[in-house]
XYZ file of C-alpha atoms in Angstrom:
569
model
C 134.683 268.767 -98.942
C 137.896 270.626 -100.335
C 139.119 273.590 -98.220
C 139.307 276.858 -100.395
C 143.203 277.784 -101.006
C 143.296 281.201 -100.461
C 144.152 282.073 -97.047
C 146.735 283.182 -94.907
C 147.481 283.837 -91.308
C 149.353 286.593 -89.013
C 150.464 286.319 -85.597
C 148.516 288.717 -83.057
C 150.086 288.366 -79.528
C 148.876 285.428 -77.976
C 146.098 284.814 -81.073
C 146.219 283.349 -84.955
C 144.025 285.665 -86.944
C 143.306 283.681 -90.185
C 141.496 284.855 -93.161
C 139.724 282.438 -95.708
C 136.934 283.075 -98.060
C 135.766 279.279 -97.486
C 132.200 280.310 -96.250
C 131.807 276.552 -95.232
C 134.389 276.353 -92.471
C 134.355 280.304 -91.629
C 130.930 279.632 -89.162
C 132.655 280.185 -85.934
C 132.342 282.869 -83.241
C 135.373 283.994 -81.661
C 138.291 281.971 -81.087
C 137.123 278.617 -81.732
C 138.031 275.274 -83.055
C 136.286 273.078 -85.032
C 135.675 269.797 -83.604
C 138.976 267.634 -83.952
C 141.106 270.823 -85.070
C 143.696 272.036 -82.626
C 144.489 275.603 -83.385
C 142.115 278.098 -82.370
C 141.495 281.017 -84.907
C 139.457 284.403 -84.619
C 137.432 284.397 -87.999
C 135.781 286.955 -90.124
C 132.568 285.684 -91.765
C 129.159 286.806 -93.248
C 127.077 285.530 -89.582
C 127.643 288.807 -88.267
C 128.338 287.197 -84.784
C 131.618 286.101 -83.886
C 134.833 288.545 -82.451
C 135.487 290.370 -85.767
C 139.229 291.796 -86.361
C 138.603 295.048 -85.868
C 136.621 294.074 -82.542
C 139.713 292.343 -81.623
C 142.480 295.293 -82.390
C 140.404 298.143 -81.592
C 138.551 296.874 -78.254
C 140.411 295.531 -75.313
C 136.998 294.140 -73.843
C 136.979 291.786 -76.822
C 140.296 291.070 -76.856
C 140.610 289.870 -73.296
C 137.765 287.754 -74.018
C 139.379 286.294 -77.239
C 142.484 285.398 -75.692
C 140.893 283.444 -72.378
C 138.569 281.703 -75.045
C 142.042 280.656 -76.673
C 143.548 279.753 -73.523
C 140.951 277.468 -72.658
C 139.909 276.484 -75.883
C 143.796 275.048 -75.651
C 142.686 273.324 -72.704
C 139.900 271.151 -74.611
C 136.981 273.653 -73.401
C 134.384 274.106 -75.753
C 134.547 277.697 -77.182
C 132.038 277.581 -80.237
C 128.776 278.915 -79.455
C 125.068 278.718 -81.429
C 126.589 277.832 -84.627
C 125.336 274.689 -86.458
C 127.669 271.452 -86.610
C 127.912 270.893 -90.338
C 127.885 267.413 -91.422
C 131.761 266.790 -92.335
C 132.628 268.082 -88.677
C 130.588 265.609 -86.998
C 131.247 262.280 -85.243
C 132.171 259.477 -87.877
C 131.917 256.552 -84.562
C 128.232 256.083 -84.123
C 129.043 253.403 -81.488
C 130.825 256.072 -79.133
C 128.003 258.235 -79.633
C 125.127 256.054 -78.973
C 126.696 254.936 -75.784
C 127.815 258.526 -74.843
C 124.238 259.684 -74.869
C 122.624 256.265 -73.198
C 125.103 257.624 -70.579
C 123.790 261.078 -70.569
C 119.963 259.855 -70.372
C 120.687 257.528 -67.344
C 122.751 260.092 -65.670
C 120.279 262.949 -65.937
C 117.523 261.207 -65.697
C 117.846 258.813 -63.362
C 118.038 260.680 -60.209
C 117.019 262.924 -57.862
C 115.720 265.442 -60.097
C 112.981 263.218 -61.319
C 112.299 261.247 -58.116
C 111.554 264.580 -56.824
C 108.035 265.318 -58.205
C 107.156 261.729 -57.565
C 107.389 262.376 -54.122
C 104.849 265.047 -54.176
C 101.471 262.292 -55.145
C 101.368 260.383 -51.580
C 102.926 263.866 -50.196
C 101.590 266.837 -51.179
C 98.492 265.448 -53.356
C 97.647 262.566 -50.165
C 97.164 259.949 -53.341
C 97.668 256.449 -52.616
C 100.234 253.883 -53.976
C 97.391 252.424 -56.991
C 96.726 256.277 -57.804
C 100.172 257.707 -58.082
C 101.225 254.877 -59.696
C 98.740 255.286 -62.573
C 98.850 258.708 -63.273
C 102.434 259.537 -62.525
C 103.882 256.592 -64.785
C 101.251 257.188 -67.685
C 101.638 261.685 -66.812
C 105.725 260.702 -67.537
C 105.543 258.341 -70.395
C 103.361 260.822 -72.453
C 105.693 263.335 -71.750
C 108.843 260.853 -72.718
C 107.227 260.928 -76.001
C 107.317 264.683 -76.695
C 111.111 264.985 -75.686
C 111.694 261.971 -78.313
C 110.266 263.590 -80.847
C 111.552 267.065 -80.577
C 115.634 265.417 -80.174
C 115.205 264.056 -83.917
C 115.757 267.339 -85.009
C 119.570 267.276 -83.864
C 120.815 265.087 -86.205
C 118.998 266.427 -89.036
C 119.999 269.742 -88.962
C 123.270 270.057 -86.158
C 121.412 272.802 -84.157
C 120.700 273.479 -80.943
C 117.156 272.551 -79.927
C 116.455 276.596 -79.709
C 118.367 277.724 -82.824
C 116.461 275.053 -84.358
C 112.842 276.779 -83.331
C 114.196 279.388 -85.889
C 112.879 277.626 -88.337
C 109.140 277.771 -86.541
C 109.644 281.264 -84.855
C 111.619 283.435 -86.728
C 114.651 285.240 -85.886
C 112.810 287.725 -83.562
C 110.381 285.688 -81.870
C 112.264 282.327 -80.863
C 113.611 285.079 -78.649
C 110.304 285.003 -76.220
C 110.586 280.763 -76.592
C 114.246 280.718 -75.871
C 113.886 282.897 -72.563
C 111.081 280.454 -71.558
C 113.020 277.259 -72.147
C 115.788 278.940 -70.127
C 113.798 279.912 -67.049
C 112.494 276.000 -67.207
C 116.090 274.789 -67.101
C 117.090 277.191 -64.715
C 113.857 276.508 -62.272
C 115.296 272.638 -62.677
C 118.592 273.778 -61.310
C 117.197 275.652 -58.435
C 115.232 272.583 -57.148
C 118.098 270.609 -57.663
C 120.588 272.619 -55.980
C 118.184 272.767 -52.773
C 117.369 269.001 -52.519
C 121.106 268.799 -52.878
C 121.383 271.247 -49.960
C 118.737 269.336 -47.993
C 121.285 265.643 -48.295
C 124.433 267.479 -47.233
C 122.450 269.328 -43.826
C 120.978 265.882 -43.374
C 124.161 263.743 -43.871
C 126.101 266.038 -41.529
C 123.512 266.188 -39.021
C 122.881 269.962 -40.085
C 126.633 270.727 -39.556
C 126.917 271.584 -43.434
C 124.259 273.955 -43.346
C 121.542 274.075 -46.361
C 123.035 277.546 -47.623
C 126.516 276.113 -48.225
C 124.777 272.702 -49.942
C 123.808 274.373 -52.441
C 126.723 276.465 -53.024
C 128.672 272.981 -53.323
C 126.420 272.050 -56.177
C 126.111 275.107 -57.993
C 129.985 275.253 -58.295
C 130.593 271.628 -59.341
C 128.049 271.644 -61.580
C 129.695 275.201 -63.528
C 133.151 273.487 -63.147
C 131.881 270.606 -65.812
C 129.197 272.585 -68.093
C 132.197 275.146 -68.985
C 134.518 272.288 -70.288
C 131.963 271.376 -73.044
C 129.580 268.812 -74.724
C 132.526 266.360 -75.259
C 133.897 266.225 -71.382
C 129.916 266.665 -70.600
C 129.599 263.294 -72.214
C 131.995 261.367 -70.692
C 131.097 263.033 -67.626
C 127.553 262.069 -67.400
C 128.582 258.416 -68.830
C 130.905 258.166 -66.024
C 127.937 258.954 -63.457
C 125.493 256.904 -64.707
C 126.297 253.488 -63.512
C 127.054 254.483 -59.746
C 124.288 256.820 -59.234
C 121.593 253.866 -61.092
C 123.272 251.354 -58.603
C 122.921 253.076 -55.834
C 118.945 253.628 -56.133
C 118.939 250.091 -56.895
C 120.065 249.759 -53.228
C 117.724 251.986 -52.035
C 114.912 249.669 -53.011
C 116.869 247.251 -51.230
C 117.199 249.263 -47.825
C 113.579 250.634 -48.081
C 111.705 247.626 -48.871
C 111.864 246.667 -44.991
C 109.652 249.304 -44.188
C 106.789 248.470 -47.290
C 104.844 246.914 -44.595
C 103.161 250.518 -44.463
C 102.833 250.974 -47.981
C 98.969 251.922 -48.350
C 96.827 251.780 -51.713
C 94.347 253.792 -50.543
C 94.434 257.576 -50.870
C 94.413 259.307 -47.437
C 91.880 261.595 -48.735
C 87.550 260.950 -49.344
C 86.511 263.075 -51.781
C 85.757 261.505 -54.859
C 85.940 265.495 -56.984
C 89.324 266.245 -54.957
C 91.248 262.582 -56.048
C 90.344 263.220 -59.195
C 91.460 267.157 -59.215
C 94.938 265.690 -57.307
C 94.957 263.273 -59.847
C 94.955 265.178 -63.067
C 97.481 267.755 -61.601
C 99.606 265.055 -60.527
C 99.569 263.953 -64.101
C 100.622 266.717 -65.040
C 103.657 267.520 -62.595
C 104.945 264.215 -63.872
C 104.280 264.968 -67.751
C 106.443 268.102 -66.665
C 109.522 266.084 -65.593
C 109.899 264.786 -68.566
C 108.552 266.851 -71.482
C 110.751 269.612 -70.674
C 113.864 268.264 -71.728
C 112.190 268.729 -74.930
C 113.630 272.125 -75.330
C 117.080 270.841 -74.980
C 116.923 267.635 -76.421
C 118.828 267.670 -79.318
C 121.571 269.589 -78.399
C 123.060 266.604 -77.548
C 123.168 265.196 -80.886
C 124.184 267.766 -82.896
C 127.325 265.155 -83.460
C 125.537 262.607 -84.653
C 125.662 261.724 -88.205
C 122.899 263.789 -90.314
C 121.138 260.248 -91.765
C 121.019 258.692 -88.510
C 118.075 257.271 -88.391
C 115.077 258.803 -86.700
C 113.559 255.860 -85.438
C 116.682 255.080 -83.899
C 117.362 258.134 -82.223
C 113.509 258.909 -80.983
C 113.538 255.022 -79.764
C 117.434 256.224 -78.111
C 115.618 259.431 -76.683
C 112.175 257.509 -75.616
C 113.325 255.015 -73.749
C 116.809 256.454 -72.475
C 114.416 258.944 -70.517
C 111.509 256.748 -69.577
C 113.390 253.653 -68.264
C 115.537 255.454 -65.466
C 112.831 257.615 -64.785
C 111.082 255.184 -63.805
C 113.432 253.331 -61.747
C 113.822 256.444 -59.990
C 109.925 257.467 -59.768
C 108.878 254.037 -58.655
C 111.327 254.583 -55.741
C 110.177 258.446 -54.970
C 106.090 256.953 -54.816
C 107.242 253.529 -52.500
C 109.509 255.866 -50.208
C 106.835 258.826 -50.340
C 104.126 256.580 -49.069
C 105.709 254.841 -45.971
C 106.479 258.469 -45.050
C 102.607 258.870 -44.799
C 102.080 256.163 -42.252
C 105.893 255.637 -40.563
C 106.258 258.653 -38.186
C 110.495 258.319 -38.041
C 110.189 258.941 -41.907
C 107.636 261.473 -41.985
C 109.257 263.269 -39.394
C 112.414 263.355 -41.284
C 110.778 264.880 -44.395
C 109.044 267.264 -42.096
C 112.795 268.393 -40.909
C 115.065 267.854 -43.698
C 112.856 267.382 -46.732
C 113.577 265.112 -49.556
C 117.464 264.729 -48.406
C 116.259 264.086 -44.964
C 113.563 261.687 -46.041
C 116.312 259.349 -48.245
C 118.803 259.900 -45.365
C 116.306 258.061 -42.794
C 115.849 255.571 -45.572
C 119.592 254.492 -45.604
C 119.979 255.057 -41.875
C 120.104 251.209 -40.999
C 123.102 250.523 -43.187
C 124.958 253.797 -41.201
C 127.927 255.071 -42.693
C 127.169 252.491 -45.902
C 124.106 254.424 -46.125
C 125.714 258.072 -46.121
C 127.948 256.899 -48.627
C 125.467 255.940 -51.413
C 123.340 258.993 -50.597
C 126.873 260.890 -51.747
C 126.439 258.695 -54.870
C 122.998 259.769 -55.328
C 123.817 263.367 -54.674
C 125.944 263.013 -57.783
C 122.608 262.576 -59.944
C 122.066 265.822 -58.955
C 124.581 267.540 -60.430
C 124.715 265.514 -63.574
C 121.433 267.308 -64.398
C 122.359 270.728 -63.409
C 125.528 270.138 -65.866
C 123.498 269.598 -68.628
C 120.737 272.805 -67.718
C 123.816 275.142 -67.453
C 125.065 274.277 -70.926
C 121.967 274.528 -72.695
C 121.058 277.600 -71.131
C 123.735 279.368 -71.994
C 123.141 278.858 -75.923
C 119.920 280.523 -75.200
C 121.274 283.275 -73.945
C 123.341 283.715 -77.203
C 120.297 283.404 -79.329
C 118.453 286.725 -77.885
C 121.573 289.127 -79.482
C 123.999 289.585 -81.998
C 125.938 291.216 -79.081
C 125.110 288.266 -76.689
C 126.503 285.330 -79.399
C 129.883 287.025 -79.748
C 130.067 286.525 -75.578
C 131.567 283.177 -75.433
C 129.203 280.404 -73.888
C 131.642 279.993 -71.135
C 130.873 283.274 -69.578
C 127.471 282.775 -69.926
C 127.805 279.648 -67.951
C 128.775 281.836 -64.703
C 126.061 284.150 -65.253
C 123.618 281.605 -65.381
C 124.962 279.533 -62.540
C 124.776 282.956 -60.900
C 121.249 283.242 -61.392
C 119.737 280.108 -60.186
C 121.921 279.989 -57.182
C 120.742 283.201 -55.710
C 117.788 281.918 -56.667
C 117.606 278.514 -54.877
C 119.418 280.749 -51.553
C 116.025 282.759 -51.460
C 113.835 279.982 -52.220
C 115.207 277.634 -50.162
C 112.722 276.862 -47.599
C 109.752 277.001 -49.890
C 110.999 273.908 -52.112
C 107.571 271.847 -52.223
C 105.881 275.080 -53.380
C 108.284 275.711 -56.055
C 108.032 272.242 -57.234
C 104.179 271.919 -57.484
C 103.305 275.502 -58.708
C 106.421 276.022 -61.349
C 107.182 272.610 -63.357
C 103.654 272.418 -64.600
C 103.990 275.913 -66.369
C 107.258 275.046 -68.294
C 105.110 271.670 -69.608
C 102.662 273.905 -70.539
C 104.730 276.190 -73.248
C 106.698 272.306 -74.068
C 103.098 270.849 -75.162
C 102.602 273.970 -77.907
C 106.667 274.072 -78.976
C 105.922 270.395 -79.469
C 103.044 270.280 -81.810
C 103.552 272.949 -83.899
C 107.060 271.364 -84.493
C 104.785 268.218 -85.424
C 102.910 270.011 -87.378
C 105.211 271.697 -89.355
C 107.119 268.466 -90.186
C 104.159 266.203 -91.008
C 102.381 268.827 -93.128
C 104.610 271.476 -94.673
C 107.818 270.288 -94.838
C 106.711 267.820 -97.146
C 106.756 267.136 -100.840
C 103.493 268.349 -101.355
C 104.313 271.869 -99.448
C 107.373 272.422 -100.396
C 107.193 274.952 -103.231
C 105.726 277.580 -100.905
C 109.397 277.792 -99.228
C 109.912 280.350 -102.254
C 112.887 282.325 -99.913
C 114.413 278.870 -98.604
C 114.392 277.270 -101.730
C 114.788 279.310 -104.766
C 113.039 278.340 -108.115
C 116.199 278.800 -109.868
C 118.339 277.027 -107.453
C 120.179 273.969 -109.488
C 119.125 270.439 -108.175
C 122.661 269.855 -107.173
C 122.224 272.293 -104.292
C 118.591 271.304 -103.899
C 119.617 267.651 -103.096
C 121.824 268.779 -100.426
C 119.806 271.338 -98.965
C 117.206 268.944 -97.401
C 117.292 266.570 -95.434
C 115.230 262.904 -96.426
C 113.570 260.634 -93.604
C 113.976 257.958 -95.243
C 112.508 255.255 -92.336
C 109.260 257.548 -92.907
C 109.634 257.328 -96.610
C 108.583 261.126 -96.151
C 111.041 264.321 -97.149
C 111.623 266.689 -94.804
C 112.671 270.092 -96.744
C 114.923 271.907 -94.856
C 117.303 274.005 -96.075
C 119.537 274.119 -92.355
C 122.172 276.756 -94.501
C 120.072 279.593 -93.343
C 119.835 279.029 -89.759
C 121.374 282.257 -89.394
C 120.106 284.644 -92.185
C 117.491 286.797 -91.362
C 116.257 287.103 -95.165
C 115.376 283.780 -95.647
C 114.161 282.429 -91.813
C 110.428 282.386 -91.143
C 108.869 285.431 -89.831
C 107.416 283.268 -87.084
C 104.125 285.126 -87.223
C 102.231 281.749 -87.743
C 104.185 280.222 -85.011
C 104.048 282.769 -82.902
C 100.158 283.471 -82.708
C 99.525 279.847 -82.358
C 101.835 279.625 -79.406
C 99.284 282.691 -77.678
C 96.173 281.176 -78.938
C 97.574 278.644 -76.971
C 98.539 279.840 -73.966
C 94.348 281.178 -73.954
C 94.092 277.231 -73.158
C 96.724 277.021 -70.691
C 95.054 280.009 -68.553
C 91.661 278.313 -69.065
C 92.859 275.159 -67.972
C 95.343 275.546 -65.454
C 94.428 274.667 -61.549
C 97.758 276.165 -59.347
C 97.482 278.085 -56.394
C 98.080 281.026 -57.800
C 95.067 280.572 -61.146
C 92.679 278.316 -61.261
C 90.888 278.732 -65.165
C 87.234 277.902 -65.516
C 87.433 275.018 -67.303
C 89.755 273.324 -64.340
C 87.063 274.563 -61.877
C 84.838 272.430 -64.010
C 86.625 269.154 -64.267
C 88.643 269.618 -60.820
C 92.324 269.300 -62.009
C 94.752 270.794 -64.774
C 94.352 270.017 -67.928
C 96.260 272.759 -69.266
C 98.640 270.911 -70.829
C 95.720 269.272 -73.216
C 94.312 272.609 -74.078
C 97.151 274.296 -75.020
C 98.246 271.838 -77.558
C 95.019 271.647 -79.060
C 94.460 275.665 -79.269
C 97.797 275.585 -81.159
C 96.916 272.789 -82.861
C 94.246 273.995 -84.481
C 95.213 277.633 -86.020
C 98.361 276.777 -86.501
C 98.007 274.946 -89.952
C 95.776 277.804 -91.143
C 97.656 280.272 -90.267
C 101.088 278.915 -91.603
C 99.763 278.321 -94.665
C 98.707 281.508 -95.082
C 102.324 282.851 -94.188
C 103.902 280.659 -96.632
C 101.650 282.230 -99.219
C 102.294 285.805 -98.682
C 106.061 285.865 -97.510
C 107.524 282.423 -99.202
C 108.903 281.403 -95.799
């Protein structure tokens, strides 16, 4: 693409100001960089949302923020916020990028964070080895699915997975969807940041106590997340293979004690197993549909025509294989602890952390050494909820986007830490009563995305997007505008140019009553301590997550069509 002529540059103190009128590579917020580029510029563009000059002269607020985002934007940290990768600034080495984000899945996924729920079936639910088995694996496979399917939209349009739901939601109400994807990431880092409290206390024989465990996370985990999705990459790639070996020796260790492994559930009633089971099956759809909402922010660098079967298959089975790995572990170590009093009594004391520590105990210091490696898991994860959340953040203001993601990072590390200090000693509640409600709001994001691609975005539909794609717009522009699956054989119209202008988004109102026609179904067929909906009383477990999606399901093809007919959009 040719870069427009007509622009010149002034020194500012410590900042390049540059002018241009090329609209194409003006989409930046504050001083940023686009991906390869070395010189960081403050730019003045149409989006409304980056550091404008004036901002910059006239406010000393803004200008200490511009010049520390130039600093470390010098230093290879990320600066650029919610604004979309456009194809000619993306990643030309699809190798590298396939095996950066294998990396990333194995890293995040194989660890601690999803071994955690696992633990909860022989634990919490008293569900035997066959029963946790079955409905955990199937409850996580199901819920590898959703996550698959909602990453294909980073390649196509270079978005983050929330900037994305514009398109579905509307520039006002992707607002409410955002803060709800945020409080799930953030709900992830708080129960990682206190099982990562629990290994330290139990390592050090309570020496490090839990308080200062998960202070030790929380900072590590900011120190990467600022530097970027690059150095998050090769961060998480760098993790993976340690942390997956070192679970692979905890089967070892622990497989001397799976003399007490027991199939049987250590409760009778026939109503409560299956009540356990079905909420079970849903904690563990949880672990793994929720990175649905992040998904594919971590292929906004992949070519746009990569393939989608390629990157749902990348997506599917980068989540589902190391969880897992992991999970299979978390049931096997969760039921000796029912039967083998040193190990129960260890999760009684120390939770989770103490419960792996008494696992690796016969191997001694061997043992406390791979539990450090294992520890590590725990932050890869929590790297990878602090950078998404922080685009989030950006989406609910113009005021908020022009605060560099950075920032936001410390704010929202802020947040979750105070949050797993006061929560601490409550961690098996947390678990058990939160996840399930962030799978809950993933299951409606999730099919009215389906929905929307299968059925509208098509050829058939596609002359009801009046405001995205103008009659009288030449074919030239048309071509370019949309993106075509071609595995599918099926177009999907999108015109990604307008991710940020208000005019031509959705108004979201289709969207937006499905998603509280749907959450009728999640309050109908929820069972947590705190609700129990009539429809769970009847069947004797949650099936929230089922009703939900099909409440949203249902209206929302009726009621988007009749949106595209009155507003063209």
């Amino acid at each position: 693409m040719p870069m427009d002529s007509s622009s010149s540059t002034r020194k500012d103190g410590e900042i390049i100001v540059t002018e241009t009128d090329n609209s194409e590579r003006s989409k930046y917020f504050h001083p940023v960089k686009k991906f390869g580029d070395s010189d960081a510029s403050i730019v003045e563009n149409s989006n409304d949302i980056s550091i404008s000059k004036d901002e910059y002269n006239n406010n000393t607020i803004w200008r200490t923020i511009a010049r520390a985002s130039a600093k470390l934007d010098s230093l290879g940290v990320e600066t650029r916020g919610i604004e979309r990768i456009e194809p000619y600034e993306r990643s030309t080495n699809k190798m590298k990028q396939l095996i950066s984000v294998i990396g990333l899945w194995l890293s995040a996924c194989g660890g601690l964070s999803s071994m955690s729920s696992f633990f909860l079936g022989p634990l919490l639910f008293d569900l035997g080895l066959r029963n946790t088995l079955i409905s955990g694996l199937i409850g996580q496979a199901v819920g590898c699915a959703i996550a698959a399917y909602c990453s294909l939209m980073g390649p196509r349009s270079g978005c983050r997975q929330m900037v994305g739901a514009r398109f579905l939601f509307g520039w006002w109400f992707v607002k409410l969807v955002s803060l709800v994807s945020i409080i799930g990431v953030m709900g992830w880092s708080v129960v990682n940041s206190v099982v990562g409290g629990q290994i330290l206390a139990s390592i050090s024989n309570g020496k490090i106590p839990l308080i200062v465990g998960i202070i030790i996370i929380a900072v590590i985990s900011l120190a990467v997340a600022i530097g970027g999705i690059k150095q998050l990459l090769k961060v998480e790639t760098l993790l993976s293979l340690p942390v997956n070996f070192a679970f692979l020796l905890l089967y070892i260790v622990a497989s001397k004690k799976f003399d007490y492994l027991t199939l049987e559930d250590a409760i009778t009633d026939v109503a409560v197993i299956r009540g356990n089971w079905l909420t079970y099956f849903s904690l563990c759809y949880s672990i793994t549909s929720t990175w649905g909402s992040i998904a594919s922010d971590y292929y906004i660098l992949f070519p746009e025509d990569s393939p989608d079967l390629q990157i749902f298959c990348i997506t599917f089975f980068g989540i589902l294989i190391p969880t897992t790995f992991v999970g299979v572990a978390g049931l096997l170590i969760g039921n000796v602890a029912l039967t083998y009093e040193p190990w129960g009594n260890a999760y009684a004391a120390y939770g989770m952390g103490g419960l792996l520590n008494e696992a690796f105990k016969p191997w001694g210091g061997g043992g406390k050494f791979l539990l450090i490696m294992i520890f590590l898991s725990l932050i890869s994860n929590n790297i990878l909820n602090t950078y998404s959340a922080a685009f989030g953040i950006q989406l609910s203001g113009r005021v908020m986007a022009k605060i560099p993601r950075w920032i936001w990072a410390f704010i929202v590390t802020a947040i979750y830490l105070v949050c797993a200090l006061v929560g601490r000693n409550k961690f098996a509640t947390i678990l058990s009563n939160f996840l399930p409600m962030v799978g809950y709001w993933i299951s409606m994001y999730f099919i009215i995305l389906l929905e929307e691609n299968t059925i509208f975005r098509t050829d058939k539909f596609k002359y009801l997007y009046t405001k995205e794609f103008p009659h009288d717009e030449d074919e030239t522009t048309s071509e370019r505008d949309y993106i075509v699956t071609r595995q599918s054989k099926v177009n999907k119209h999108y015109n990604f140019k307008i991710w940020n202008d208000y005019d031509k988004l959705t108004h979201g109102l289709a969207a937006s009553a499905s998603f509280v026609i749907g959450a009728t179904g999640a309050a109908v067929g929820m069972s947590q301590t705190y609700w129990t909906g009539p429809i769970a009383k009847e069947v004797g477990g949650d099936v929230a997550m089922w009703l939900c999606m099909g409440f949203s399901g249902l209206v929302f093809p009726v009621l988007r069509y009749f949106e595209l007919k009155k507003y063209g959009r």
